[in-house]
JSON list of C-alpha atoms in Angstrom, two decimals:
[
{"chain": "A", "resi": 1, "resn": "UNK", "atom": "CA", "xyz": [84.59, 2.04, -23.52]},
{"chain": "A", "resi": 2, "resn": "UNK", "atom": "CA", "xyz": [85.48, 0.18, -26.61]},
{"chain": "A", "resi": 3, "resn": "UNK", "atom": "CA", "xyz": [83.95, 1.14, -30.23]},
{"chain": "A", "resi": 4, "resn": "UNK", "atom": "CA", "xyz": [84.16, 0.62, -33.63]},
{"chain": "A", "resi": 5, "resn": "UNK", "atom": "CA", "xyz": [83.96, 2.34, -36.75]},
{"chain": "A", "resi": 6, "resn": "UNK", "atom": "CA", "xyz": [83.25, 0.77, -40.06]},
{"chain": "A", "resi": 7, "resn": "UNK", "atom": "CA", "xyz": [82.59, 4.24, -42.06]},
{"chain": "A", "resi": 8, "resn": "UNK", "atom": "CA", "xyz": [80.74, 1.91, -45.73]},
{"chain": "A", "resi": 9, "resn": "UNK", "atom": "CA", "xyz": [77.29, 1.39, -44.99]},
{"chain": "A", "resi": 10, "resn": "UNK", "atom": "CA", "xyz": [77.34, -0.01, -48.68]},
{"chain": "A", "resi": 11, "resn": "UNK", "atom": "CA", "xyz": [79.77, -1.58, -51.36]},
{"chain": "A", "resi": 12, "resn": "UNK", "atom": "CA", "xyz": [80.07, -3.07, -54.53]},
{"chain": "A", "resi": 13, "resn": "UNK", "atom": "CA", "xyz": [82.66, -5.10, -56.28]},
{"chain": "A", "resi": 14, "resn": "UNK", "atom": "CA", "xyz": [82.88, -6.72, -59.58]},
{"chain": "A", "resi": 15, "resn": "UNK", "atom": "CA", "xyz": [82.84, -10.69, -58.74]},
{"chain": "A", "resi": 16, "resn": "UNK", "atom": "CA", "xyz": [86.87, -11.67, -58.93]},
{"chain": "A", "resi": 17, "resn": "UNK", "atom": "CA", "xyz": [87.97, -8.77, -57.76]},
{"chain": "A", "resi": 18, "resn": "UNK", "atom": "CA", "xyz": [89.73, -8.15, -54.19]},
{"chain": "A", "resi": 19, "resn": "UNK", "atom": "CA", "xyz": [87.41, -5.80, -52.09]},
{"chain": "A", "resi": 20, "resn": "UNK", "atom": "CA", "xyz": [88.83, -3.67, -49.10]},
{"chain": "A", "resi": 21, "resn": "UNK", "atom": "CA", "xyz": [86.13, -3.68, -45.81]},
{"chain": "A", "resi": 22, "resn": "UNK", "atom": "CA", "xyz": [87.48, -1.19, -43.53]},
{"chain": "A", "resi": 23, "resn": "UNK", "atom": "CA", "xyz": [87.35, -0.56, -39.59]},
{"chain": "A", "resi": 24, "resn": "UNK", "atom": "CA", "xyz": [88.27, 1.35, -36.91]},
{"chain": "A", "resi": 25, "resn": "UNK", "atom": "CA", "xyz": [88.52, 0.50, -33.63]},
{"chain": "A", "resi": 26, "resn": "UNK", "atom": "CA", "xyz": [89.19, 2.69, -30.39]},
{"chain": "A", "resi": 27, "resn": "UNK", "atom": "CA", "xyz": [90.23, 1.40, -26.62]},
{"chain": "A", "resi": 28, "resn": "UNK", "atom": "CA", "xyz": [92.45, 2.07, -24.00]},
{"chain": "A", "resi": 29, "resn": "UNK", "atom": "CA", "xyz": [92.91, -2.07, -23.48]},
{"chain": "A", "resi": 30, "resn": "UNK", "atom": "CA", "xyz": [96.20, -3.54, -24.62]},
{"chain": "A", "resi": 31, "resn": "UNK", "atom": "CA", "xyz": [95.07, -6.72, -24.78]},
{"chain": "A", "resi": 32, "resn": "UNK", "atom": "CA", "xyz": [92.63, -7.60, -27.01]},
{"chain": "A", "resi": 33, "resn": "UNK", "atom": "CA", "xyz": [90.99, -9.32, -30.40]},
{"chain": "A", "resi": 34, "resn": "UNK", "atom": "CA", "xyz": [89.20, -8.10, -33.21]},
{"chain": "A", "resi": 35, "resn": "UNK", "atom": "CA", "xyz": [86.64, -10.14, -35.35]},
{"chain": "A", "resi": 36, "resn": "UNK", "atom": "CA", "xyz": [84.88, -10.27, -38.36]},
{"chain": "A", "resi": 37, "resn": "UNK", "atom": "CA", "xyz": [81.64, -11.75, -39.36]},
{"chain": "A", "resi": 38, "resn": "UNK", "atom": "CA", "xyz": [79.55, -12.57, -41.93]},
{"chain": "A", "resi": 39, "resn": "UNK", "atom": "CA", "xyz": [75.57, -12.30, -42.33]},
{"chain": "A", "resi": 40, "resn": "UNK", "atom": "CA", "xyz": [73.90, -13.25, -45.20]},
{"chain": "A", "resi": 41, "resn": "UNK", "atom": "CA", "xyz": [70.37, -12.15, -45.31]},
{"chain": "A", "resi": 42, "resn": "UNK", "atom": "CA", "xyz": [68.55, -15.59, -44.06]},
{"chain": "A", "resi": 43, "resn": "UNK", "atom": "CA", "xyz": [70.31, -13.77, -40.62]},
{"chain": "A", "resi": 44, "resn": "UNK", "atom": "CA", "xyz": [73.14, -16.14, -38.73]},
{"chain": "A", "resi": 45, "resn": "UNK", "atom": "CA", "xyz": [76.53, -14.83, -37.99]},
{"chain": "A", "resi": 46, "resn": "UNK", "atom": "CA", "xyz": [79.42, -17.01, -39.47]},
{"chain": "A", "resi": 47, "resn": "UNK", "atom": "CA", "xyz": [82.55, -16.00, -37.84]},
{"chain": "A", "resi": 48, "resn": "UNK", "atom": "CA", "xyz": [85.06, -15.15, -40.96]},
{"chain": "A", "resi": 49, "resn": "UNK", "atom": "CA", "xyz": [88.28, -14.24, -38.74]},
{"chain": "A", "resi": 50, "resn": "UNK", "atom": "CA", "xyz": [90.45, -13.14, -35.79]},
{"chain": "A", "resi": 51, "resn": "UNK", "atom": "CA", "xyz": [93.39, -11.03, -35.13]},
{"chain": "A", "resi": 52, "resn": "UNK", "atom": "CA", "xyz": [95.15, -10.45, -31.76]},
{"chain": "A", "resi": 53, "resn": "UNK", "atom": "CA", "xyz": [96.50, -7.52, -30.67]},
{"chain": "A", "resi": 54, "resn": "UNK", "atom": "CA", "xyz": [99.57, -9.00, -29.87]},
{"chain": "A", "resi": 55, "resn": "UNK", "atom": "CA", "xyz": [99.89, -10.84, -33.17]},
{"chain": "A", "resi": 56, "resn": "UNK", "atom": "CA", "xyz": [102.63, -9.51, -35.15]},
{"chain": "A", "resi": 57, "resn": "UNK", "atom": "CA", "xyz": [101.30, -10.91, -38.30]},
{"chain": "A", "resi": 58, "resn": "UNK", "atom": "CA", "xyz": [98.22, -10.42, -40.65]},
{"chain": "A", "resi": 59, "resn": "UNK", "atom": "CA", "xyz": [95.81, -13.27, -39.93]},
{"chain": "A", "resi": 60, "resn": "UNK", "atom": "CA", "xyz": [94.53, -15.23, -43.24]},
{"chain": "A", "resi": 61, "resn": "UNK", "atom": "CA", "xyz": [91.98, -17.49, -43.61]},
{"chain": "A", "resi": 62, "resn": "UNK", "atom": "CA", "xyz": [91.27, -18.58, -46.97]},
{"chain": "A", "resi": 63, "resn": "UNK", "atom": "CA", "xyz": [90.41, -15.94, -49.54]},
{"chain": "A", "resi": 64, "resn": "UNK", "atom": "CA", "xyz": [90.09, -13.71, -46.38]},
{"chain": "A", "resi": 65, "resn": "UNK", "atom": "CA", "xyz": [92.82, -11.21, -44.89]},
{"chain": "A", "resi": 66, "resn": "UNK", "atom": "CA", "xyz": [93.06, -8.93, -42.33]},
{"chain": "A", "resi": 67, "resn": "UNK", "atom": "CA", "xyz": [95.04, -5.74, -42.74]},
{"chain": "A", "resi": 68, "resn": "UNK", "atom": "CA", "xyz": [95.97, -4.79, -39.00]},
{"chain": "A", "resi": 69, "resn": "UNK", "atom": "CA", "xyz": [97.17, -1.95, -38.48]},
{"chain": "A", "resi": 70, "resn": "UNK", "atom": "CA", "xyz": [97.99, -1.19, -34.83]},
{"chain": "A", "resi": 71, "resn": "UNK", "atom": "CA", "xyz": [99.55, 2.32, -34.79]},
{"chain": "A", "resi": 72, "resn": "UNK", "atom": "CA", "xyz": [96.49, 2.97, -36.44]},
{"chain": "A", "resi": 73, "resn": "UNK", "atom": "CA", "xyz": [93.99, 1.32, -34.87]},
{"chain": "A", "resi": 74, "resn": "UNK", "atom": "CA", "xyz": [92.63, 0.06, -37.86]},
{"chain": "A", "resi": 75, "resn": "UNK", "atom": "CA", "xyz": [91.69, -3.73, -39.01]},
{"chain": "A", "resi": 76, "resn": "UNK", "atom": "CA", "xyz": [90.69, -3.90, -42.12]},
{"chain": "A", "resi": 77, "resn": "UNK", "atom": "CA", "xyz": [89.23, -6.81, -44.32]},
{"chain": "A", "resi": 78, "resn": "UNK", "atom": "CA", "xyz": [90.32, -8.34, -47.57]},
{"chain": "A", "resi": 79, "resn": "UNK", "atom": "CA", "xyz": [88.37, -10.29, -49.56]},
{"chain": "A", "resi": 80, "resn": "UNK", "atom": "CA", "xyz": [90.11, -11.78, -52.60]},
{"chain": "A", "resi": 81, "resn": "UNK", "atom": "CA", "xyz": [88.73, -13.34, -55.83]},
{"chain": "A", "resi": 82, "resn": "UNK", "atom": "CA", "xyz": [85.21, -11.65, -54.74]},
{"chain": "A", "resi": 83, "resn": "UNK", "atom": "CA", "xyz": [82.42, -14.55, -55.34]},
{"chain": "A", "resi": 84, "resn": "UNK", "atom": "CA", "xyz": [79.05, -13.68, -55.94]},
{"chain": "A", "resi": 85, "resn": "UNK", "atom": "CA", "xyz": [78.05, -15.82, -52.50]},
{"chain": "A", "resi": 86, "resn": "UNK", "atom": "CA", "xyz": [80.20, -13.40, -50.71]},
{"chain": "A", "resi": 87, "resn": "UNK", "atom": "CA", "xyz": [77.03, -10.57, -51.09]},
{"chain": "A", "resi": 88, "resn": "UNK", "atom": "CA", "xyz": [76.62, -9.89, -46.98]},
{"chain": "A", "resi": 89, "resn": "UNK", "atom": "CA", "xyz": [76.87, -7.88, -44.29]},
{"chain": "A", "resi": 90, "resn": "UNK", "atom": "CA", "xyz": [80.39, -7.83, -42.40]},
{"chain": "A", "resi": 91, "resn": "UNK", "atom": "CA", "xyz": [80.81, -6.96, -39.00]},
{"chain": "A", "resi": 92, "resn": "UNK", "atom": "CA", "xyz": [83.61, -5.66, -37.23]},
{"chain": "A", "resi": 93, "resn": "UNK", "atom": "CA", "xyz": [83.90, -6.87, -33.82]},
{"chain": "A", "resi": 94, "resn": "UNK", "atom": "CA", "xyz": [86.57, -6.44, -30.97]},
{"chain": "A", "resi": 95, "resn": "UNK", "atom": "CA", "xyz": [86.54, -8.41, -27.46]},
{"chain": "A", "resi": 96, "resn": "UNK", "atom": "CA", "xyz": [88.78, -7.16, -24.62]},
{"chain": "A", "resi": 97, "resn": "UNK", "atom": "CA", "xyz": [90.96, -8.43, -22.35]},
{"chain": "A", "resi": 98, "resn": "UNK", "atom": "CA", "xyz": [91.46, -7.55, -18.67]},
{"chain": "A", "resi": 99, "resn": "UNK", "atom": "CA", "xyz": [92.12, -11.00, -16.65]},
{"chain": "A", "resi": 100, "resn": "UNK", "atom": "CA", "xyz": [92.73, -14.49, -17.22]},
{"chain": "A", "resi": 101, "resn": "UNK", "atom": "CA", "xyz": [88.94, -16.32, -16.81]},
{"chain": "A", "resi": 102, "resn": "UNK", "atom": "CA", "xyz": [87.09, -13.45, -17.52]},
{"chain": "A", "resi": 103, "resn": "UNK", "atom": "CA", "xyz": [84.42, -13.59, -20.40]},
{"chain": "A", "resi": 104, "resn": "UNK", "atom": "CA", "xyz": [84.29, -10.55, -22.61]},
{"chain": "A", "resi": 105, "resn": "UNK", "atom": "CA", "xyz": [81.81, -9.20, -24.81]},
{"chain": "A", "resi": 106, "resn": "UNK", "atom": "CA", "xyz": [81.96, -8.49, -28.19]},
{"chain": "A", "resi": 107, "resn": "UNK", "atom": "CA", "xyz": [81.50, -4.73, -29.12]},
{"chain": "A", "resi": 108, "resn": "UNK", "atom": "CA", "xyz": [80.22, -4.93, -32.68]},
{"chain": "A", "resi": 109, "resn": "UNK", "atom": "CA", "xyz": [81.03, -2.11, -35.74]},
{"chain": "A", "resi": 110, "resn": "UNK", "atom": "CA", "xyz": [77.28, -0.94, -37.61]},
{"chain": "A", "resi": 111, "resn": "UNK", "atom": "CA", "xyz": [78.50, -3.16, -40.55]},
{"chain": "A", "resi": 112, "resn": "UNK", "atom": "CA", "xyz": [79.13, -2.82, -44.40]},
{"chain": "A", "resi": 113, "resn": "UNK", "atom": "CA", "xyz": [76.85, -4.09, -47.02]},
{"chain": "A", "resi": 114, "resn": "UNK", "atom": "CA", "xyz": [78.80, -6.23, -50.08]},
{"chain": "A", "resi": 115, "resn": "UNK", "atom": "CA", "xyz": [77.24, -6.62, -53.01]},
{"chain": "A", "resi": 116, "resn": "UNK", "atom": "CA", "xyz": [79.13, -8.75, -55.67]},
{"chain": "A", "resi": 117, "resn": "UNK", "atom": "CA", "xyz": [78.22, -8.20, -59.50]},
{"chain": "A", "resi": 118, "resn": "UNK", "atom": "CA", "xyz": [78.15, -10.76, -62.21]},
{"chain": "B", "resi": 1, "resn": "UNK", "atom": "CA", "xyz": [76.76, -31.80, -35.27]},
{"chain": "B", "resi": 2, "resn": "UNK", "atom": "CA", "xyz": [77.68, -28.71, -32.81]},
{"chain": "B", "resi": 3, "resn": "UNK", "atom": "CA", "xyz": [75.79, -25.61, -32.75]},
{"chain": "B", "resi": 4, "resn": "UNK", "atom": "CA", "xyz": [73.40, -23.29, -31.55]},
{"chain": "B", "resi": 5, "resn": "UNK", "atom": "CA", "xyz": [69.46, -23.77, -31.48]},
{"chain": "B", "resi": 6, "resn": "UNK", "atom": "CA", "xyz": [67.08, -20.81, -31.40]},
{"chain": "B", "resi": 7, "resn": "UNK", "atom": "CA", "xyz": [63.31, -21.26, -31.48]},
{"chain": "B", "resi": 8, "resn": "UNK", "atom": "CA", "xyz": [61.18, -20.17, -32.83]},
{"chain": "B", "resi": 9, "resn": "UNK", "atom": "CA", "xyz": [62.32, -18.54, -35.80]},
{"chain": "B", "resi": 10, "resn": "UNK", "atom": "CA", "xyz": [59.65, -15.94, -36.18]},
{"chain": "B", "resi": 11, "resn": "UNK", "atom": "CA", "xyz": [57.47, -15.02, -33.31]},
{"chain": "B", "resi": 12, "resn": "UNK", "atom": "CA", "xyz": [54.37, -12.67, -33.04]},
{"chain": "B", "resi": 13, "resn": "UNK", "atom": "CA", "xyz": [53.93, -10.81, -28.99]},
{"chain": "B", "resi": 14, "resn": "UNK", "atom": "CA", "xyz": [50.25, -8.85, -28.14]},
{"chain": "B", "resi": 15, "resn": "UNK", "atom": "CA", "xyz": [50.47, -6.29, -26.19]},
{"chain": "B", "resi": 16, "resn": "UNK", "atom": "CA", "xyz": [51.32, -6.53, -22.54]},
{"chain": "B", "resi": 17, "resn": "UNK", "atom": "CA", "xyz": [52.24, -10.36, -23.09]},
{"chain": "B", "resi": 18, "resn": "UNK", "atom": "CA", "xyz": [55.52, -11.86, -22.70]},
{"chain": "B", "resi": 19, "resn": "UNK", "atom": "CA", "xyz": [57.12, -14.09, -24.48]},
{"chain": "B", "resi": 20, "resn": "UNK", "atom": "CA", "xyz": [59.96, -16.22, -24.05]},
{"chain": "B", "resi": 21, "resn": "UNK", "atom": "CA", "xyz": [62.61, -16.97, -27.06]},
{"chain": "B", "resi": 22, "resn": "UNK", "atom": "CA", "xyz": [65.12, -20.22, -26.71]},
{"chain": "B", "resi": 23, "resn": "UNK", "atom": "CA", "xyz": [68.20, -20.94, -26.59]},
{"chain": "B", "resi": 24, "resn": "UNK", "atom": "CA", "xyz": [70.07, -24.08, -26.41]},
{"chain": "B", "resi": 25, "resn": "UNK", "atom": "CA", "xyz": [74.01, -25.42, -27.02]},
{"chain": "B", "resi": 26, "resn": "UNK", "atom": "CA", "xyz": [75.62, -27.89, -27.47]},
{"chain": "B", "resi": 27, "resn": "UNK", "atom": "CA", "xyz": [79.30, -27.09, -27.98]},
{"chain": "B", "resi": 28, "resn": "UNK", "atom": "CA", "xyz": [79.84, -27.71, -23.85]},
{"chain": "B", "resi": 29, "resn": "UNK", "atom": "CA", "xyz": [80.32, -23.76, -24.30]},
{"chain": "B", "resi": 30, "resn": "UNK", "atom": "CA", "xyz": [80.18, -21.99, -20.51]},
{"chain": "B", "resi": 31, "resn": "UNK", "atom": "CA", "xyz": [79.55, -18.72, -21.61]},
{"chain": "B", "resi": 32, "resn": "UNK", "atom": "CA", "xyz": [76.15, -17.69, -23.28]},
{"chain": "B", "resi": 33, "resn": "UNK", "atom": "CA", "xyz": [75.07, -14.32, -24.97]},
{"chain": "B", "resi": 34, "resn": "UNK", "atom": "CA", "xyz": [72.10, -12.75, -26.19]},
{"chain": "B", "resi": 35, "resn": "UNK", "atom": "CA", "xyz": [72.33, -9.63, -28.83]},
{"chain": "B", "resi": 36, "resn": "UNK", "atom": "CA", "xyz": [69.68, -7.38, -30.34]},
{"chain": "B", "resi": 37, "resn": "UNK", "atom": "CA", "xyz": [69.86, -6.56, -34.09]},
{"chain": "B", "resi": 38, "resn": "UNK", "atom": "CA", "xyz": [67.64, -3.56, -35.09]},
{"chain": "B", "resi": 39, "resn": "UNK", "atom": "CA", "xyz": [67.14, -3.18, -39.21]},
{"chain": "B", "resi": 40, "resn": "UNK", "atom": "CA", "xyz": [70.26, -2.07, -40.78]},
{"chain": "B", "resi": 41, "resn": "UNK", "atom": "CA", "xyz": [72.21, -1.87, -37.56]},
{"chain": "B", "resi": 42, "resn": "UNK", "atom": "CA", "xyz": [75.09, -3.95, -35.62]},
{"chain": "B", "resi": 43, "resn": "UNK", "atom": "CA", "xyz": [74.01, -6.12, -32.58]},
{"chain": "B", "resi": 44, "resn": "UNK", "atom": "CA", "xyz": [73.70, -4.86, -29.21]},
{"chain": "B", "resi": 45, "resn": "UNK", "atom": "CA", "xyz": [74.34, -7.03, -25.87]},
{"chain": "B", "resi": 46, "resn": "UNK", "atom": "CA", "xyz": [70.98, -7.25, -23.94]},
{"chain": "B", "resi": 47, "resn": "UNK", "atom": "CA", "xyz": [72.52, -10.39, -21.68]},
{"chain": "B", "resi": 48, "resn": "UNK", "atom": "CA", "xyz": [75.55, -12.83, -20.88]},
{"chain": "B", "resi": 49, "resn": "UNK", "atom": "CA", "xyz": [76.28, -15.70, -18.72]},
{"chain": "B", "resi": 50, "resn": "UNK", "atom": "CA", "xyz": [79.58, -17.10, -18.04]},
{"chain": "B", "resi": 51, "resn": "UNK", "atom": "CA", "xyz": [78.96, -19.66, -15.78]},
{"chain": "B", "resi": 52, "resn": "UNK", "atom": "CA", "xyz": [74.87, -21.49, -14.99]},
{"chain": "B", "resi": 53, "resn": "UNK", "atom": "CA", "xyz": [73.27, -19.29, -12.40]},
{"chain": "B", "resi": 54, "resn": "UNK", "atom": "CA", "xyz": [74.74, -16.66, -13.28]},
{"chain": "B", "resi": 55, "resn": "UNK", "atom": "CA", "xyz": [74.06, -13.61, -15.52]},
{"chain": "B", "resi": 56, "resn": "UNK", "atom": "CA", "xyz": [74.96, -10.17, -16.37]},
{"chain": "B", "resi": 57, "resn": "UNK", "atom": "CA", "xyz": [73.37, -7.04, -17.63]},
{"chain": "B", "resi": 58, "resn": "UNK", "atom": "CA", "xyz": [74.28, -5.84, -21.13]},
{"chain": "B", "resi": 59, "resn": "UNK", "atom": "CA", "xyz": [74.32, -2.46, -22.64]},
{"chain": "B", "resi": 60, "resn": "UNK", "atom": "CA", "xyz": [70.23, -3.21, -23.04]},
{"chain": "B", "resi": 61, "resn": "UNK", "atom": "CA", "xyz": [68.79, -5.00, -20.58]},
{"chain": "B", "resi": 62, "resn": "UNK", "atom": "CA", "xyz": [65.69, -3.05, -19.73]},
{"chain": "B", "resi": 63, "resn": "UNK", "atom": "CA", "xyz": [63.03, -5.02, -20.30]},
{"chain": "B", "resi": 64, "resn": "UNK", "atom": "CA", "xyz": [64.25, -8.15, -20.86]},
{"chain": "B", "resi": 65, "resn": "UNK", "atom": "CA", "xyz": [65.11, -10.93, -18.46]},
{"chain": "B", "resi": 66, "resn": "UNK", "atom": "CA", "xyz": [67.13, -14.30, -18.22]},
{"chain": "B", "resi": 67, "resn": "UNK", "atom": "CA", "xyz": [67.87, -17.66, -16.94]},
{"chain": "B", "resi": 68, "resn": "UNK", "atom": "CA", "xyz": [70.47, -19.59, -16.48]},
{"chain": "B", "resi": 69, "resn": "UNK", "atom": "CA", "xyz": [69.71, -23.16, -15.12]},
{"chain": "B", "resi": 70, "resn": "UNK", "atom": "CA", "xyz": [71.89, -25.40, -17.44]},
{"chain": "B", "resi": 71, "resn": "UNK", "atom": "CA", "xyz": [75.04, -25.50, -18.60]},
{"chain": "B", "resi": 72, "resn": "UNK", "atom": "CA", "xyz": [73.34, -25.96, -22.03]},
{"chain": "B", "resi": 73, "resn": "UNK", "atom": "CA", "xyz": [69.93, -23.36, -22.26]},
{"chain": "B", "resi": 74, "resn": "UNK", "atom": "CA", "xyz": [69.78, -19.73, -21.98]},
{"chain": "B", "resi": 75, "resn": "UNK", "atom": "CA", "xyz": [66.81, -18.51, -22.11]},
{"chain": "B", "resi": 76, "resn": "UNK", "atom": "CA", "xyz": [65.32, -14.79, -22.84]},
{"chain": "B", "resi": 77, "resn": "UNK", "atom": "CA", "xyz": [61.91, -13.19, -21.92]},
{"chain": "B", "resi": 78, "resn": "UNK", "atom": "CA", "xyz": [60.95, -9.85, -23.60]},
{"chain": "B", "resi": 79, "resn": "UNK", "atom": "CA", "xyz": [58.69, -8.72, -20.92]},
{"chain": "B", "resi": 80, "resn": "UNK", "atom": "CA", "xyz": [55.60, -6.23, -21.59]},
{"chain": "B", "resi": 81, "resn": "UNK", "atom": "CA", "xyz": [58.12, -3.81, -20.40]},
{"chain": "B", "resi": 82, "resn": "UNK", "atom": "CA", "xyz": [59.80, -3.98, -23.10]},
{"chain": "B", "resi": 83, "resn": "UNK", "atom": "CA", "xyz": [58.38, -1.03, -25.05]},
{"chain": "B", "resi": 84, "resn": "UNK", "atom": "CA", "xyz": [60.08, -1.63, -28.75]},
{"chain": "B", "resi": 85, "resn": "UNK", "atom": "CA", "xyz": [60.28, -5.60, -28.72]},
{"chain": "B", "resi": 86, "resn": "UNK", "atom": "CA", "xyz": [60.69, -5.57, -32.53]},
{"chain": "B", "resi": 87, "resn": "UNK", "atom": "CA", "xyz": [64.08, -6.93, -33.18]},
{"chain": "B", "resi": 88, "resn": "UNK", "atom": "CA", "xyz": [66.15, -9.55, -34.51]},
{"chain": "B", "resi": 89, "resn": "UNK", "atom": "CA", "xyz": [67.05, -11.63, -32.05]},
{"chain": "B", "resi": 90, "resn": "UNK", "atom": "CA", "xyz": [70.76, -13.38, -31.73]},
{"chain": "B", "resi": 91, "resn": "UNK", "atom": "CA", "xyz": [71.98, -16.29, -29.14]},
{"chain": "B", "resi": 92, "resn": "UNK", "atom": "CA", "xyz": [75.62, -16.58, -28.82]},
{"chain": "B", "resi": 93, "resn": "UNK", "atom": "CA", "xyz": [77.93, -18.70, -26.85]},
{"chain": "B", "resi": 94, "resn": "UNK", "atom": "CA", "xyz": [81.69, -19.06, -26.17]},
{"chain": "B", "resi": 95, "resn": "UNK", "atom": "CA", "xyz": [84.41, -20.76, -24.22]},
{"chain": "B", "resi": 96, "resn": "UNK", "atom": "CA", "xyz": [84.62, -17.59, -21.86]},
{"chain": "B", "resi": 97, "resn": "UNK", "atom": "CA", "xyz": [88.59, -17.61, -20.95]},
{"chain": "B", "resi": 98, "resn": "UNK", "atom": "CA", "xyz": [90.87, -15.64, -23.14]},
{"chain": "B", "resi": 99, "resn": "UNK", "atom": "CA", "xyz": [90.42, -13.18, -26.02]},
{"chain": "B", "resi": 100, "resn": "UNK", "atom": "CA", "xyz": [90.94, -15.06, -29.28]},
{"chain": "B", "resi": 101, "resn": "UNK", "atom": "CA", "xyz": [87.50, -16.97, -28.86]},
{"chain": "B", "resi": 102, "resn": "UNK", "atom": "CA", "xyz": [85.01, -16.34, -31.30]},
{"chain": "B", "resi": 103, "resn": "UNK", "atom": "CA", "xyz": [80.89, -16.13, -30.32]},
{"chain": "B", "resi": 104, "resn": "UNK", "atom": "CA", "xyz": [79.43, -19.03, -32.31]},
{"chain": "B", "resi": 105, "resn": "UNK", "atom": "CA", "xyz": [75.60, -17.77, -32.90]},
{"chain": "B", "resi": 106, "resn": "UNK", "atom": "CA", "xyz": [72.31, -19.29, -33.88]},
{"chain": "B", "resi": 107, "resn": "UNK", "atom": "CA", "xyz": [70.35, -18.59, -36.68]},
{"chain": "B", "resi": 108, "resn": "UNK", "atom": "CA", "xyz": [68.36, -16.05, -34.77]},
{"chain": "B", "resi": 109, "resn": "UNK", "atom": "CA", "xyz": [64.08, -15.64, -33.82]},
{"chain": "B", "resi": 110, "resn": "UNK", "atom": "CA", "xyz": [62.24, -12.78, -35.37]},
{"chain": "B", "resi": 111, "resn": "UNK", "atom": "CA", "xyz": [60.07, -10.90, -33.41]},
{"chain": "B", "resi": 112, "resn": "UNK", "atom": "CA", "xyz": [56.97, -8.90, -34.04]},
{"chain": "B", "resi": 113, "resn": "UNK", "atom": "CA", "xyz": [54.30, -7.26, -32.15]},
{"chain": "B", "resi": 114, "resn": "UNK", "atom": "CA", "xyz": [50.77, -7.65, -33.32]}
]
């Protein structure tokens, strides 16, 4: 069974700063994706990005990065230039793979709290 | 615009009643998903649906049951069984094939028992 570890229940960041969100991830599956997500406190999830497990390079999306480390088992999250709308909770997320068609769940991480200061 | 519907956003359950929470898409998504979100915690898979008329148990199920009669509505009952209904409640939905497709979710109902 998949799981994931993000080990900050809580962290804070002076606004324009980069921040580091980490998270481990454990499975046997070859094939699979890891997420992250945002949730600000009104409550909906707003996917942030993906990285494959097949993807040789670090995804980027914006101001956000993802530091995968495979070997490792480890995707971490960058945020750069911290903004004081990023204050959230992230989730880290992983969906396997096992056959073409087949709908996966997510397993979701307990998630880290970000607080940006002014 | 596309997106994900869930109504109501806060609802109140007696005890021994059921209540039924909605969902509805309409990103022509196949797959469907409902999480549980406890205070402080990450969500937890109570049901899916890949395909209309037909659904799966999640890692929670127990007391809680589905529907899947459109392509666009997936709809969740918290039954009296349901011992613990208090929750944050989460729709998702997805294009089910392949593993690089993110869950696009609603804005979530919040339940309470009275």
């Amino acid at each position: 069974a998949q799981k994931i570890t993000q080990t900050q229940p809580g962290m804070f960041v002076q606004e324009k700063e980069a921040v580091t969100l980490d998270c481990t991830y454990d499975t046997s599956d070859q094939s699979y994706g890891l997420f992250w997500y945002k949730q600000p406190s009104s409550g909906e999830m707003i996917f942030l990005i993906y990285q494959g497990s097949y993807d040789e390079q670090n995804a980027t999306e914006g101001r956000y990065s993802l530091n995968f480390q495979k070997a490792r088992k480890s995707a971490n999250l960058v945020i750069s230039a911290s903004q004081l709308g990023d204050s959230a909770m992230y989730f880290c997320a992983m969906r396997d793979f096992i056959s073409s068609g087949s709908a996966r769940q997510l397993t979701f991480g307990s998630g880290t709290q970000l607080t940006v200061l002014p | 615009d596309g997106g994900i519907t869930q109504s109501p956003k806060y609802l109140f359950r007696k005890e021994g009643q059921n209540v039924t929470l909605s969902c509805e898409q309409n990103l022509n998504h196949d797959a469907m998903y409902w999480y549980r979100q406890d205070p402080g915690q990450g969500l937890r898979l109570i049901y899916y649906s890949q395909i209309v008329n037909d659904f799966q148990k999640g890692d929670i199920a127990e007391g809680y049951s589905v529907s899947r009669e459109k392509k666009e509505s997936f709809p969740l009952t918290v039954t009296s069984a349901q011992k613990n209904p208090t929750a944050f409640y989460l729709c998702a939905s997805s294009i089910p094939t392949g593993y690089n497709q993110p869950q696009h979710f609603g804005d979530g109902t919040r339940l309470s028992i009275l």
